[in-house]
Coordinates of C-alpha atoms and ligand atoms in Angstrom, one line a residue:
A1 CA -60.9 10.4 -34.1
I2 CA -62.3 9.6 -37.5
I3 CA -61.1 6.4 -39.1
Y4 CA -60.7 6.2 -42.9
Q5 CA -60.3 2.9 -44.7
H6 CA -58.7 4.4 -47.9
S7 CA -56.8 7.5 -48.7
D8 CA -59.3 8.3 -51.5
N9 CA -61.8 9.0 -48.8
L10 CA -59.6 11.6 -46.9
P11 CA -61.2 15.0 -47.1
D12 CA -59.6 17.1 -49.9
N13 CA -59.6 20.3 -48.0
T14 CA -57.6 19.3 -44.9
D15 CA -54.1 20.6 -44.3
Y16 CA -52.6 18.5 -41.6
D17 CA -50.4 20.1 -39.0
F18 CA -48.8 16.8 -38.1
I19 CA -48.6 13.5 -39.9
V20 CA -47.9 10.5 -37.7
A21 CA -46.5 7.5 -39.6
G22 CA -47.5 4.4 -37.6
G23 CA -50.6 4.2 -35.4
G24 CA -49.0 2.1 -32.7
T25 CA -48.2 2.3 -29.0
A26 CA -46.2 5.5 -29.2
G27 CA -47.9 7.0 -32.4
L28 CA -51.4 7.1 -30.9
V29 CA -50.2 8.7 -27.7
V30 CA -48.5 11.5 -29.6
A31 CA -51.4 12.0 -32.0
S32 CA -53.9 12.1 -29.1
R33 CA -51.9 14.5 -27.0
L34 CA -51.4 16.9 -30.0
A35 CA -55.1 16.7 -30.7
E36 CA -55.8 18.2 -27.3
N37 CA -55.2 21.5 -29.1
P38 CA -58.4 21.8 -31.2
Q39 CA -56.7 24.1 -33.7
W40 CA -54.3 21.3 -34.8
K41 CA -55.2 18.7 -37.4
I42 CA -53.5 15.4 -37.2
L43 CA -53.3 12.5 -39.7
V44 CA -52.2 9.1 -38.5
I45 CA -51.2 6.5 -41.2
E46 CA -51.3 2.9 -40.1
A47 CA -50.3 -0.1 -42.2
G48 CA -52.8 -2.5 -40.5
P49 CA -56.6 -2.4 -39.9
S50 CA -58.5 -1.0 -37.0
D51 CA -58.0 -3.1 -33.8
S52 CA -61.8 -3.1 -33.3
D53 CA -62.1 -5.3 -36.4
V54 CA -60.2 -8.1 -34.6
F55 CA -62.2 -9.7 -31.8
E56 CA -59.3 -11.6 -30.2
I57 CA -57.5 -8.3 -29.4
A58 CA -60.0 -7.2 -26.8
V59 CA -60.0 -10.6 -24.9
P60 CA -56.9 -10.9 -22.7
G61 CA -57.1 -14.7 -22.7
L62 CA -57.0 -14.9 -26.5
V63 CA -53.6 -13.2 -26.6
G64 CA -52.1 -16.3 -28.1
S65 CA -54.8 -16.5 -30.9
I66 CA -54.5 -13.1 -32.5
P67 CA -54.4 -13.7 -36.2
K68 CA -51.2 -13.7 -38.2
A69 CA -52.9 -11.4 -40.7
V70 CA -52.3 -8.5 -38.3
N71 CA -48.7 -9.4 -37.7
W72 CA -45.6 -8.3 -39.8
N73 CA -44.4 -11.9 -39.3
Y74 CA -40.7 -11.0 -39.4
T75 CA -37.9 -13.6 -39.2
T76 CA -34.4 -12.7 -38.1
V77 CA -31.3 -13.5 -40.0
P78 CA -29.6 -16.7 -38.8
Q79 CA -28.2 -16.0 -35.4
N80 CA -24.5 -16.8 -35.2
H81 CA -24.4 -17.3 -31.5
L82 CA -27.6 -19.4 -31.3
G83 CA -26.3 -22.2 -33.5
G84 CA -27.4 -20.5 -36.7
R85 CA -31.1 -20.5 -35.8
S86 CA -33.4 -17.8 -37.3
L87 CA -36.1 -16.5 -34.9
G88 CA -39.6 -15.3 -35.5
Y89 CA -39.8 -11.6 -34.6
S90 CA -43.4 -10.7 -33.9
R91 CA -44.6 -7.1 -34.4
A92 CA -48.3 -6.2 -34.7
M93 CA -49.6 -4.6 -37.9
V94 CA -52.8 -3.2 -36.5
L95 CA -54.0 0.0 -34.9
G96 CA -52.5 0.2 -31.5
G97 CA -49.4 -1.6 -32.7
C98 CA -47.8 -4.1 -30.3
S99 CA -50.0 -2.7 -27.5
S100 CA -52.8 -4.6 -29.4
H101 CA -51.2 -8.0 -29.3
N102 CA -48.7 -7.9 -26.4
G103 CA -48.8 -9.8 -23.1
M104 CA -50.3 -6.7 -21.3
I105 CA -47.7 -6.8 -18.5
Y106 CA -47.4 -3.4 -17.0
T107 CA -43.9 -2.5 -15.9
R108 CA -42.3 1.0 -15.8
G109 CA -38.6 -0.1 -15.4
S110 CA -36.4 1.1 -12.6
R111 CA -35.6 4.5 -11.2
D112 CA -32.0 4.0 -12.4
D113 CA -33.2 3.1 -16.0
W114 CA -34.9 6.5 -16.3
N115 CA -32.0 8.4 -14.6
Q116 CA -29.6 6.7 -16.9
W117 CA -31.6 7.7 -20.0
A118 CA -31.6 11.2 -18.7
D119 CA -27.8 11.1 -18.2
I120 CA -27.2 9.5 -21.6
T121 CA -29.4 12.0 -23.5
G122 CA -28.9 15.1 -21.4
D123 CA -32.7 15.5 -21.1
D124 CA -33.6 15.9 -17.4
G125 CA -37.2 15.5 -18.3
L126 CA -36.6 11.8 -18.5
R127 CA -35.5 11.5 -14.9
W128 CA -37.6 9.1 -12.8
S129 CA -38.7 12.0 -10.5
N130 CA -40.1 13.8 -13.6
M131 CA -41.5 10.7 -15.4
L132 CA -43.2 9.0 -12.4
P133 CA -45.9 11.6 -12.1
I134 CA -46.4 11.5 -15.9
M135 CA -46.7 7.7 -15.9
E136 CA -49.2 7.9 -13.0
K137 CA -51.2 10.6 -14.7
M138 CA -51.7 8.5 -17.8
E139 CA -53.0 5.6 -15.7
Q140 CA -56.4 4.6 -14.6
F141 CA -56.0 2.2 -11.7
G142 CA -58.4 1.8 -8.9
R143 CA -61.8 1.9 -10.5
D144 CA -63.8 -1.0 -9.0
V145 CA -60.9 -2.3 -7.0
T146 CA -63.4 -3.5 -4.4
F147 CA -64.8 -5.8 -7.0
L148 CA -61.4 -7.0 -8.0
D149 CA -59.7 -7.6 -4.6
V150 CA -56.1 -6.6 -5.1
S151 CA -55.2 -5.6 -1.5
G152 CA -51.7 -6.7 -0.7
H153 CA -51.0 -7.1 -4.4
I154 CA -50.1 -3.5 -5.3
D155 CA -49.3 -0.2 -3.6
P156 CA -52.1 2.2 -4.8
S157 CA -50.0 5.2 -3.7
F158 CA -47.8 4.7 -6.8
H159 CA -50.8 4.6 -9.2
G160 CA -53.0 7.2 -10.9
S161 CA -56.8 6.9 -11.2
N162 CA -57.8 9.5 -13.8
G163 CA -55.7 8.6 -16.8
A164 CA -56.6 6.9 -20.1
L165 CA -54.6 3.6 -19.8
S166 CA -56.3 1.0 -17.6
V167 CA -54.2 -0.9 -15.2
T168 CA -55.2 -3.8 -12.9
A169 CA -53.2 -6.0 -10.5
S170 CA -53.6 -9.8 -10.4
Y171 CA -56.7 -10.6 -8.4
T172 CA -56.9 -14.3 -8.6
N173 CA -54.9 -16.8 -6.5
V174 CA -53.6 -20.2 -7.4
S175 CA -51.7 -22.6 -5.2
M176 CA -48.4 -21.8 -6.9
N177 CA -48.8 -18.2 -5.7
N178 CA -48.9 -19.3 -2.1
Y179 CA -45.7 -21.3 -2.5
L180 CA -44.0 -18.4 -4.2
L181 CA -45.0 -16.2 -1.3
Q182 CA -43.7 -18.8 1.2
A183 CA -40.4 -18.8 -0.7
T184 CA -40.1 -15.1 -0.4
E185 CA -40.0 -15.6 3.4
E186 CA -37.7 -18.6 3.3
L187 CA -35.2 -17.2 0.8
S188 CA -35.8 -13.5 1.5
D189 CA -32.2 -12.4 0.6
E190 CA -32.5 -13.6 -3.0
F191 CA -36.3 -13.4 -3.5
P192 CA -37.7 -10.7 -1.2
F193 CA -41.5 -10.0 -1.5
K194 CA -42.1 -6.9 -3.6
L195 CA -45.4 -5.2 -3.0
D196 CA -45.2 -3.0 -6.1
M197 CA -42.8 -3.7 -8.9
N198 CA -43.6 -0.2 -10.3
D199 CA -42.3 1.9 -7.4
G200 CA -38.9 2.4 -9.2
Q201 CA -37.1 -0.5 -7.4
P202 CA -38.4 -3.6 -9.0
I203 CA -36.4 -6.3 -7.2
G204 CA -38.1 -9.3 -5.6
I205 CA -41.2 -11.4 -6.3
G206 CA -44.4 -9.5 -6.7
W207 CA -47.9 -9.7 -8.2
T208 CA -48.1 -8.9 -11.9
Q209 CA -49.9 -5.7 -13.1
Y210 CA -51.6 -5.6 -16.4
T211 CA -53.0 -3.1 -19.0
I212 CA -56.4 -4.6 -18.7
T213 CA -59.6 -2.8 -17.7
S214 CA -61.6 -3.7 -14.7
N215 CA -64.2 -4.8 -17.3
G216 CA -61.8 -7.6 -18.4
E217 CA -60.8 -6.1 -21.7
R218 CA -57.3 -5.2 -23.1
S219 CA -56.4 -1.6 -22.7
N220 CA -54.3 -0.7 -25.7
A221 CA -53.1 2.6 -27.3
A222 CA -56.2 2.7 -29.5
S223 CA -58.9 1.8 -27.0
A224 CA -57.3 4.0 -24.2
F225 CA -56.4 7.1 -26.1
L226 CA -58.4 7.5 -29.3
P227 CA -61.9 7.6 -27.8
R228 CA -60.9 10.7 -25.8
T229 CA -60.1 12.7 -28.9
G230 CA -62.2 14.9 -31.2
D231 CA -62.6 15.0 -35.0
N232 CA -59.3 16.7 -35.4
I233 CA -57.5 13.3 -35.7
H234 CA -57.9 11.4 -38.9
V235 CA -56.7 7.8 -38.8
L236 CA -56.0 6.3 -42.2
V237 CA -55.7 2.5 -41.8
N238 CA -54.5 -0.3 -44.2
T239 CA -52.0 2.1 -45.7
R240 CA -48.2 1.8 -45.7
V241 CA -45.8 4.7 -45.4
T242 CA -42.9 4.0 -47.8
R243 CA -40.7 7.1 -47.3
V244 CA -40.4 10.5 -45.8
L245 CA -39.4 13.1 -48.4
P246 CA -37.8 16.5 -48.2
V247 CA -39.8 19.6 -49.2
G248 CA -37.6 21.0 -52.0
H249 CA -33.9 20.2 -52.0
G250 CA -33.1 20.8 -48.3
S251 CA -33.3 18.5 -45.3
D252 CA -36.8 19.6 -44.2
F253 CA -38.5 16.2 -44.3
R254 CA -42.1 17.2 -43.8
K255 CA -43.6 15.0 -46.5
V256 CA -44.7 11.4 -46.4
E257 CA -45.1 9.0 -49.3
F258 CA -47.6 6.1 -48.9
T259 CA -49.5 3.4 -50.8
V260 CA -52.0 0.7 -50.2
D261 CA -49.9 -2.1 -51.7
A262 CA -46.6 -2.7 -53.4
N263 CA -48.0 -2.3 -56.9
G264 CA -50.4 0.4 -56.2
P265 CA -49.9 4.1 -56.9
K266 CA -47.9 6.1 -54.4
K267 CA -49.3 9.3 -53.0
Q268 CA -47.7 12.1 -51.0
L269 CA -48.9 14.5 -48.3
R270 CA -47.1 17.4 -46.7
A271 CA -47.5 18.3 -43.0
K272 CA -47.7 22.0 -42.2
K273 CA -45.6 21.5 -39.1
E274 CA -44.0 18.1 -38.8
V275 CA -43.9 14.4 -39.6
I276 CA -43.6 12.1 -36.7
L277 CA -42.3 8.6 -37.5
A278 CA -43.7 6.0 -35.1
G279 CA -43.3 2.7 -37.0
G280 CA -41.5 0.9 -34.2
V281 CA -38.1 -0.5 -33.7
I282 CA -38.0 -2.3 -37.1
S283 CA -40.0 -0.1 -39.5
S284 CA -38.8 3.3 -38.4
P285 CA -35.2 2.6 -39.4
Q286 CA -36.4 0.8 -42.5
I287 CA -38.4 4.0 -43.5
L288 CA -35.5 6.3 -42.8
M289 CA -33.0 4.2 -44.8
N290 CA -35.5 3.9 -47.7
S291 CA -35.7 7.7 -47.6
G292 CA -31.9 8.2 -47.9
I293 CA -31.2 8.7 -44.2
G294 CA -28.6 6.2 -43.1
E295 CA -25.0 5.0 -43.7
R296 CA -23.9 6.3 -47.1
A297 CA -21.9 3.1 -48.1
A298 CA -24.7 0.8 -47.2
L299 CA -27.4 2.9 -49.0
E300 CA -25.2 3.3 -52.1
M301 CA -24.8 -0.4 -52.4
I302 CA -28.6 -0.8 -52.9
G303 CA -29.0 2.2 -55.1
I304 CA -30.5 4.6 -52.6
K305 CA -29.3 8.2 -52.8
T306 CA -28.0 9.4 -49.5
L307 CA -29.7 12.6 -48.3
V308 CA -28.4 12.5 -44.7
D309 CA -25.3 10.4 -44.0
N310 CA -25.7 8.8 -40.5
P311 CA -24.0 5.5 -39.8
S312 CA -25.9 5.0 -36.6
V313 CA -29.3 4.4 -38.3
G314 CA -30.3 0.8 -37.6
K315 CA -27.3 0.1 -35.4
N316 CA -27.2 -0.5 -31.6
F317 CA -30.4 -2.6 -31.8
S318 CA -30.8 -4.1 -28.3
D319 CA -33.2 -6.7 -27.0
Q320 CA -33.5 -8.9 -23.9
V321 CA -32.7 -12.6 -24.3
A322 CA -34.6 -15.5 -22.7
T323 CA -34.1 -19.1 -22.1
S324 CA -36.8 -21.6 -21.0
M325 CA -36.9 -24.0 -18.1
R326 CA -39.3 -26.8 -17.4
F327 CA -40.0 -28.6 -14.0
S328 CA -42.0 -31.7 -13.3
T329 CA -44.6 -30.8 -10.8
T330 CA -47.6 -32.1 -8.8
L331 CA -49.2 -28.6 -8.8
P332 CA -52.6 -28.4 -10.5
T333 CA -52.6 -27.4 -14.2
T334 CA -53.6 -24.0 -15.2
N335 CA -55.4 -25.3 -18.3
Y336 CA -59.1 -24.5 -18.6
D337 CA -62.0 -25.2 -20.9
A338 CA -61.5 -22.4 -23.5
I339 CA -65.0 -22.7 -25.0
R340 CA -66.7 -22.4 -21.6
A341 CA -64.3 -19.6 -20.6
L342 CA -65.1 -17.6 -23.8
A343 CA -68.8 -18.0 -23.2
Q344 CA -68.3 -16.6 -19.7
W345 CA -66.2 -13.7 -21.1
N346 CA -68.9 -13.0 -23.7
E347 CA -71.5 -13.0 -20.9
S348 CA -69.8 -11.1 -18.2
H349 CA -66.2 -10.2 -19.1
T350 CA -65.0 -12.3 -16.2
G351 CA -63.3 -15.7 -15.7
P352 CA -59.9 -17.0 -17.0
M353 CA -60.4 -15.1 -20.4
A354 CA -60.5 -11.8 -18.6
Q355 CA -56.8 -12.4 -17.6
A356 CA -53.7 -12.5 -19.6
A357 CA -51.9 -15.2 -17.6
A358 CA -52.7 -17.6 -14.8
L359 CA -49.6 -17.6 -12.6
N360 CA -49.9 -14.0 -11.3
H361 CA -46.3 -13.4 -10.3
L362 CA -43.0 -12.1 -11.7
A363 CA -39.6 -12.4 -10.1
W364 CA -36.9 -9.7 -10.5
I365 CA -33.4 -10.7 -9.4
R366 CA -30.3 -8.5 -9.0
L367 CA -27.0 -10.5 -9.1
P368 CA -24.3 -9.8 -6.7
D369 CA -21.2 -8.0 -8.2
N370 CA -19.1 -11.2 -8.0
K371 CA -21.5 -13.0 -10.4
L372 CA -21.0 -10.6 -13.3
A373 CA -18.1 -12.5 -14.8
G374 CA -15.7 -9.6 -14.1
S375 CA -17.6 -7.3 -16.4
S376 CA -18.9 -3.9 -15.6
D377 CA -22.5 -3.9 -14.4
P378 CA -24.7 -4.0 -17.5
A379 CA -27.7 -2.9 -15.5
S380 CA -28.4 0.8 -15.0
G381 CA -27.8 0.8 -11.2
Q382 CA -28.6 -0.7 -7.8
S383 CA -32.4 -0.4 -8.3
S384 CA -32.2 -2.5 -11.5
P385 CA -32.5 -6.3 -11.6
H386 CA -30.5 -8.3 -14.1
I387 CA -32.9 -11.3 -14.4
E388 CA -36.6 -11.8 -14.6
F389 CA -38.5 -15.0 -14.2
Q390 CA -41.8 -15.2 -16.0
F391 CA -43.9 -18.1 -14.7
G392 CA -45.6 -19.3 -17.8
K393 CA -48.1 -22.1 -17.2
I394 CA -48.6 -25.5 -15.6
S395 CA -49.8 -28.1 -18.2
P396 CA -49.8 -31.8 -19.0
S397 CA -46.6 -33.0 -20.5
I398 CA -46.8 -33.6 -24.2
T399 CA -44.0 -36.3 -24.1
S400 CA -44.7 -38.2 -21.0
Q401 CA -48.1 -39.5 -19.8
N402 CA -49.2 -38.6 -16.2
E403 CA -46.5 -35.8 -15.9
T404 CA -47.4 -32.2 -15.4
V405 CA -44.9 -29.5 -16.4
L406 CA -44.3 -26.0 -15.0
S407 CA -42.8 -23.7 -17.6
V408 CA -40.6 -20.8 -16.6
S409 CA -38.8 -18.2 -18.8
V410 CA -35.6 -16.9 -17.5
I411 CA -34.7 -13.5 -19.0
N412 CA -31.4 -11.5 -19.1
L413 CA -32.8 -8.0 -19.0
H414 CA -29.7 -6.0 -19.7
T415 CA -27.9 -7.6 -22.6
T416 CA -24.6 -6.1 -23.9
S417 CA -24.8 -7.7 -27.4
R418 CA -25.9 -5.2 -30.0
G419 CA -27.6 -6.1 -33.4
S420 CA -28.8 -4.2 -36.4
I421 CA -31.5 -3.5 -38.9
S422 CA -30.4 -3.1 -42.5
L423 CA -31.8 -3.2 -46.0
S424 CA -31.1 -5.7 -48.8
D425 CA -32.8 -3.7 -51.5
S426 CA -34.6 -0.4 -52.0
N427 CA -38.1 -1.9 -52.2
P428 CA -40.1 -0.6 -49.1
F429 CA -42.1 -3.9 -49.2
T430 CA -39.0 -6.1 -48.7
D431 CA -38.6 -7.1 -45.1
P432 CA -35.4 -5.6 -43.6
N433 CA -32.6 -7.8 -42.3
I434 CA -33.1 -8.1 -38.6
D435 CA -30.0 -9.2 -36.8
L436 CA -30.5 -9.3 -33.0
N437 CA -26.9 -10.7 -32.6
L438 CA -28.1 -12.4 -29.3
L439 CA -25.5 -13.8 -27.0
A440 CA -22.6 -12.4 -29.0
E441 CA -21.1 -11.3 -25.6
E442 CA -20.0 -13.9 -23.1
V443 CA -21.4 -11.9 -20.2
D444 CA -24.9 -12.3 -21.6
V445 CA -24.6 -16.0 -21.5
S446 CA -23.2 -16.0 -18.0
I447 CA -26.0 -13.9 -16.7
L448 CA -28.6 -16.4 -18.1
R449 CA -26.6 -19.2 -16.5
E450 CA -26.8 -17.5 -13.1
G451 CA -30.6 -17.1 -13.8
V452 CA -31.0 -20.8 -14.4
R453 CA -29.2 -21.6 -11.2
S454 CA -31.2 -19.0 -9.3
A455 CA -34.5 -20.6 -10.5
Q456 CA -33.2 -24.0 -9.4
R457 CA -32.6 -22.6 -5.9
L458 CA -36.2 -21.2 -5.9
F459 CA -37.8 -24.5 -6.8
S460 CA -35.5 -26.4 -4.4
S461 CA -36.9 -24.4 -1.5
T462 CA -38.9 -26.1 1.3
A463 CA -41.9 -24.2 0.0
F464 CA -41.8 -26.1 -3.3
K465 CA -40.2 -29.4 -2.1
A466 CA -43.5 -31.3 -2.0
H467 CA -44.6 -29.9 -5.3
I468 CA -41.6 -30.0 -7.7
N469 CA -40.3 -33.4 -8.6
G470 CA -37.3 -32.2 -10.5
M471 CA -36.0 -30.3 -13.5
I472 CA -36.8 -31.5 -17.0
A473 CA -35.0 -28.8 -19.0
P474 CA -32.2 -28.2 -18.8
A475 CA -31.6 -31.8 -18.0
V476 CA -30.7 -32.4 -14.3
N477 CA -27.2 -33.6 -15.2
F478 CA -26.5 -30.3 -17.0
T479 CA -24.6 -28.7 -14.1
S480 CA -21.3 -27.5 -15.5
D481 CA -20.9 -24.0 -17.0
E482 CA -20.2 -25.7 -20.4
D483 CA -23.4 -27.8 -20.3
L484 CA -25.5 -24.8 -19.3
N485 CA -23.9 -22.6 -22.0
A486 CA -24.8 -25.2 -24.6
Y487 CA -28.3 -25.5 -23.3
I488 CA -28.8 -21.7 -23.3
R489 CA -27.4 -21.2 -26.8
S490 CA -29.7 -24.0 -28.2
S491 CA -32.8 -22.7 -26.4
A492 CA -32.5 -18.9 -26.2
G493 CA -34.7 -16.5 -28.0
S494 CA -35.6 -12.8 -28.1
Y495 CA -38.0 -11.5 -25.4
L496 CA -39.4 -9.2 -28.1
H497 CA -38.5 -6.0 -26.3
G498 CA -36.3 -4.5 -28.9
V499 CA -35.2 -0.8 -28.6
A500 CA -32.4 1.6 -29.6
S501 CA -32.2 1.0 -33.4
L502 CA -32.5 4.8 -33.8
S503 CA -31.0 5.7 -30.4
M504 CA -31.4 9.1 -28.9
S505 CA -28.1 10.8 -28.0
P506 CA -27.1 14.3 -26.9
K507 CA -27.2 17.1 -29.4
N508 CA -23.9 17.2 -31.4
A509 CA -22.9 13.7 -30.3
H510 CA -20.9 11.6 -32.8
W511 CA -23.3 8.7 -32.5
G512 CA -27.1 8.3 -32.3
V513 CA -30.0 9.2 -34.6
V514 CA -32.3 11.5 -32.8
D515 CA -31.6 14.5 -30.5
P516 CA -33.2 14.7 -27.0
D517 CA -36.0 16.7 -28.7
F518 CA -36.7 13.6 -30.8
Y519 CA -35.7 15.4 -34.1
V520 CA -33.7 13.2 -36.5
K521 CA -30.2 14.6 -36.6
G522 CA -29.3 16.5 -39.7
T523 CA -33.0 17.1 -40.6
S524 CA -35.8 19.5 -39.7
G525 CA -39.5 18.8 -39.5
L526 CA -39.0 15.1 -38.8
R527 CA -39.0 13.4 -35.4
V528 CA -39.1 9.7 -34.4
V529 CA -41.2 8.7 -31.4
D530 CA -41.3 4.9 -30.6
A531 CA -39.2 2.2 -29.0
S532 CA -36.4 2.7 -31.5
V533 CA -35.2 5.9 -29.8
I534 CA -35.0 4.5 -26.3
P535 CA -31.2 4.1 -25.7
S536 CA -31.2 0.8 -23.8
V537 CA -33.6 -1.9 -22.6
P538 CA -35.3 -1.2 -19.3
S539 CA -35.4 -3.4 -16.2
G540 CA -38.8 -4.6 -17.3
H541 CA -41.0 -4.9 -20.3
T542 CA -41.1 -2.1 -22.8
Q543 CA -44.6 -0.8 -23.4
I544 CA -44.7 1.6 -20.5
P545 CA -41.3 3.1 -21.2
V546 CA -42.5 3.5 -24.8
Y547 CA -45.7 5.3 -23.5
G548 CA -43.4 7.4 -21.3
F549 CA -41.1 8.5 -24.1
A550 CA -44.2 9.3 -26.2
E551 CA -45.6 11.5 -23.4
R552 CA -42.3 13.3 -23.1
A553 CA -42.2 13.8 -26.9
S554 CA -45.7 15.2 -26.9
V555 CA -44.8 17.8 -24.3
L556 CA -41.7 18.8 -26.3
I557 CA -43.6 19.0 -29.6
A558 CA -46.4 21.0 -28.1
E559 CA -43.8 23.4 -26.6
T560 CA -42.3 24.0 -30.0
Y561 CA -45.6 25.3 -31.3
R562 CA -47.0 26.8 -28.2
S563 CA -48.0 30.1 -29.7
T564 CA -49.3 28.8 -33.0
Ligands
LIG1 C1 -45.6 -10.6 -28.7 C2 -45.2 -9.4 -27.8 C3 -45.5 -9.4 -26.5 C4 -45.1 -8.3 -25.7 N1 -45.5 -8.2 -24.4 C5 -45.3 -7.1 -23.7 C6 -45.9 -7.0 -22.4 O1 -46.6 -7.9 -21.9 N2 -45.6 -5.9 -21.7 C7 -44.8 -4.9 -22.2 O2 -44.6 -3.9 -21.5 N3 -44.3 -4.9 -23.5 C8 -44.6 -6.0 -24.2 N4 -44.1 -6.1 -25.5 C9 -43.3 -5.0 -26.0 C10 -44.2 -3.7 -26.3 O3 -45.5 -4.1 -26.7 C11 -43.5 -2.9 -27.4 O4 -42.2 -2.6 -27.0 C12 -44.2 -1.6 -27.7 O5 -45.6 -1.8 -27.9 C13 -43.6 -1.0 -29.0 O6 -44.2 0.2 -29.3 P1 -43.9 1.1 -30.6 O7 -44.7 2.3 -30.6 O8 -42.4 1.3 -30.6 O9 -44.2 0.2 -31.8 P2 -45.6 -0.5 -32.3 O10 -46.5 -0.6 -31.1 O11 -45.2 -1.8 -32.9 O12 -46.2 0.5 -33.3 C14 -45.7 0.7 -34.6 C15 -46.9 0.8 -35.5 O13 -46.5 1.3 -36.8 C16 -47.1 0.6 -37.8 N5 -46.2 0.6 -39.0 C17 -45.0 0.1 -39.1 N6 -44.5 0.4 -40.3 C18 -45.4 1.1 -40.9 C19 -45.4 1.7 -42.2 N7 -44.4 1.6 -43.1 N8 -46.5 2.4 -42.5 C20 -47.6 2.6 -41.7 N9 -47.6 2.0 -40.5 C21 -46.5 1.3 -40.1 C22 -47.3 -0.8 -37.2 O14 -48.2 -1.6 -37.9 C23 -47.6 -0.5 -35.8 O15 -49.0 -0.3 -35.6 C24 -44.4 -7.2 -26.3 C25 -44.1 -7.2 -27.6 C26 -44.5 -8.3 -28.4 C27 -44.1 -8.3 -29.9

């Protein structure tokens, strides 16, 4: 790929076959796959700078220090069901998108997630049996595994070794890991040991897998996919796409409008074949609405002429919701000397900075039917957990001397509340209104409550008895449903895994924004490929489902133009 810092530098004589708006997780996969055809010329337009200009991105242990300058720094509208709190909503503004600043956790979701997406959309290509080989093929696991001893931490038979995206399993061991493994034996009904959480049935406690190279660097969409491409991809950074435009008076949206800043001149470029919108779950609906594709009444109110009336644009926004727990512990802290660790990373790409997290395990819990508060199952099927525990860190208390604190996030994976993305004016530089509408549905609160109680059982096990002194948050006397509900509503936040703001639906459905071939309904020449089209949250984190959808889209796009 060739990177251009300014549109003035783009070669005059290039007619691009495809223009990809947004050089993020999905956008760079699609661009790279299309570029495998050397006849096709592809332009990617990315709002942020190149990821290689930001040192912190490459170092897994600096994930918390990535500068705000490469973040969209969104804030949600006040959340009615969280006591009116507004939440930060992080999204990366840099080449590679959120794959450049995320927590690097590698999870594919469950077999039933993919089968449900196939059922909802009518695309059998999305079935687990079809997607597993694709996800394996894009993966590079296993290089140098003898150096990073991961035996017993992963099942290599579910992983590929020749793909672009590097994957490693946790290879260090801290005492907390041993107690967790003991607990999997003691409480095997609720917390069975799971050798590989990416085998389609992610229920139990297992070792975390990461998109990190065996050389201790983040593997993101830019570092994994772009180096394998030729000169037929041009990547224009620091440039914002403001709208997609029709060619002539029809609904053939093969033109993009872009600019460097709000007051700068706007330019337009037309793709010979297609425009692929890949701005992510917030920006893609924003760009569509600014382009006149959305709900007529809402667009008219802010003076945008409706070109395609579709009330589903920006609706159905879904995210996972997390609450936090803290336990007083005698376990050693996971803190380390960051300066020394960075020197070690600079020297050899090893040590604590070569890892994204210290505690090495994730727990995935499926609730029994009688714990679902009489609701129908919000998860996609029996292979899908309802709750995740992410074991954060063990660190000295900031409020009480001589106390050490274990932090744990409890996540409701399959929320039923739905939010929205909408516009308050027609300026493409105004942040959209982001309403997650978290905890609007009672069942979402009750699942988190069950999660809190489940974590209490885990840390009351014999395995942890000598190491956990008690619970700090929620307070130990918070035992009733009412107390826990109040704690959850005051502490809950988004897990930053938003999807479905431009949900895919079957062709001719009365809802949804894109067809199973990723084309925007009511248009031609325009597809959306990113998290916004995934119809529901997976039983896991979202980057790998996003990569999976992008791979599927790439196949469908290439098939459309097979003979050209
Ligand atoms: C803090 C955080 C931690 C996370 N941790 C994990 C994790 O550990 N594991 C996991 O699986 N998932 C994780 N996720 C989620 C996962 O990273 C995302 O779901 C996924 O990367 C989204 O991919 P995308 O292609 O939809 O969007 P993005 O990757 O966000 O790509 C969109 C790109 O488009 C660009 N763009 C947007 N608007 C415009 C415009 N108008 N013009 C030009 N360019 C534009 C953006 O700058 C961005 O580069 C995390 C997310 C966050 C925010």
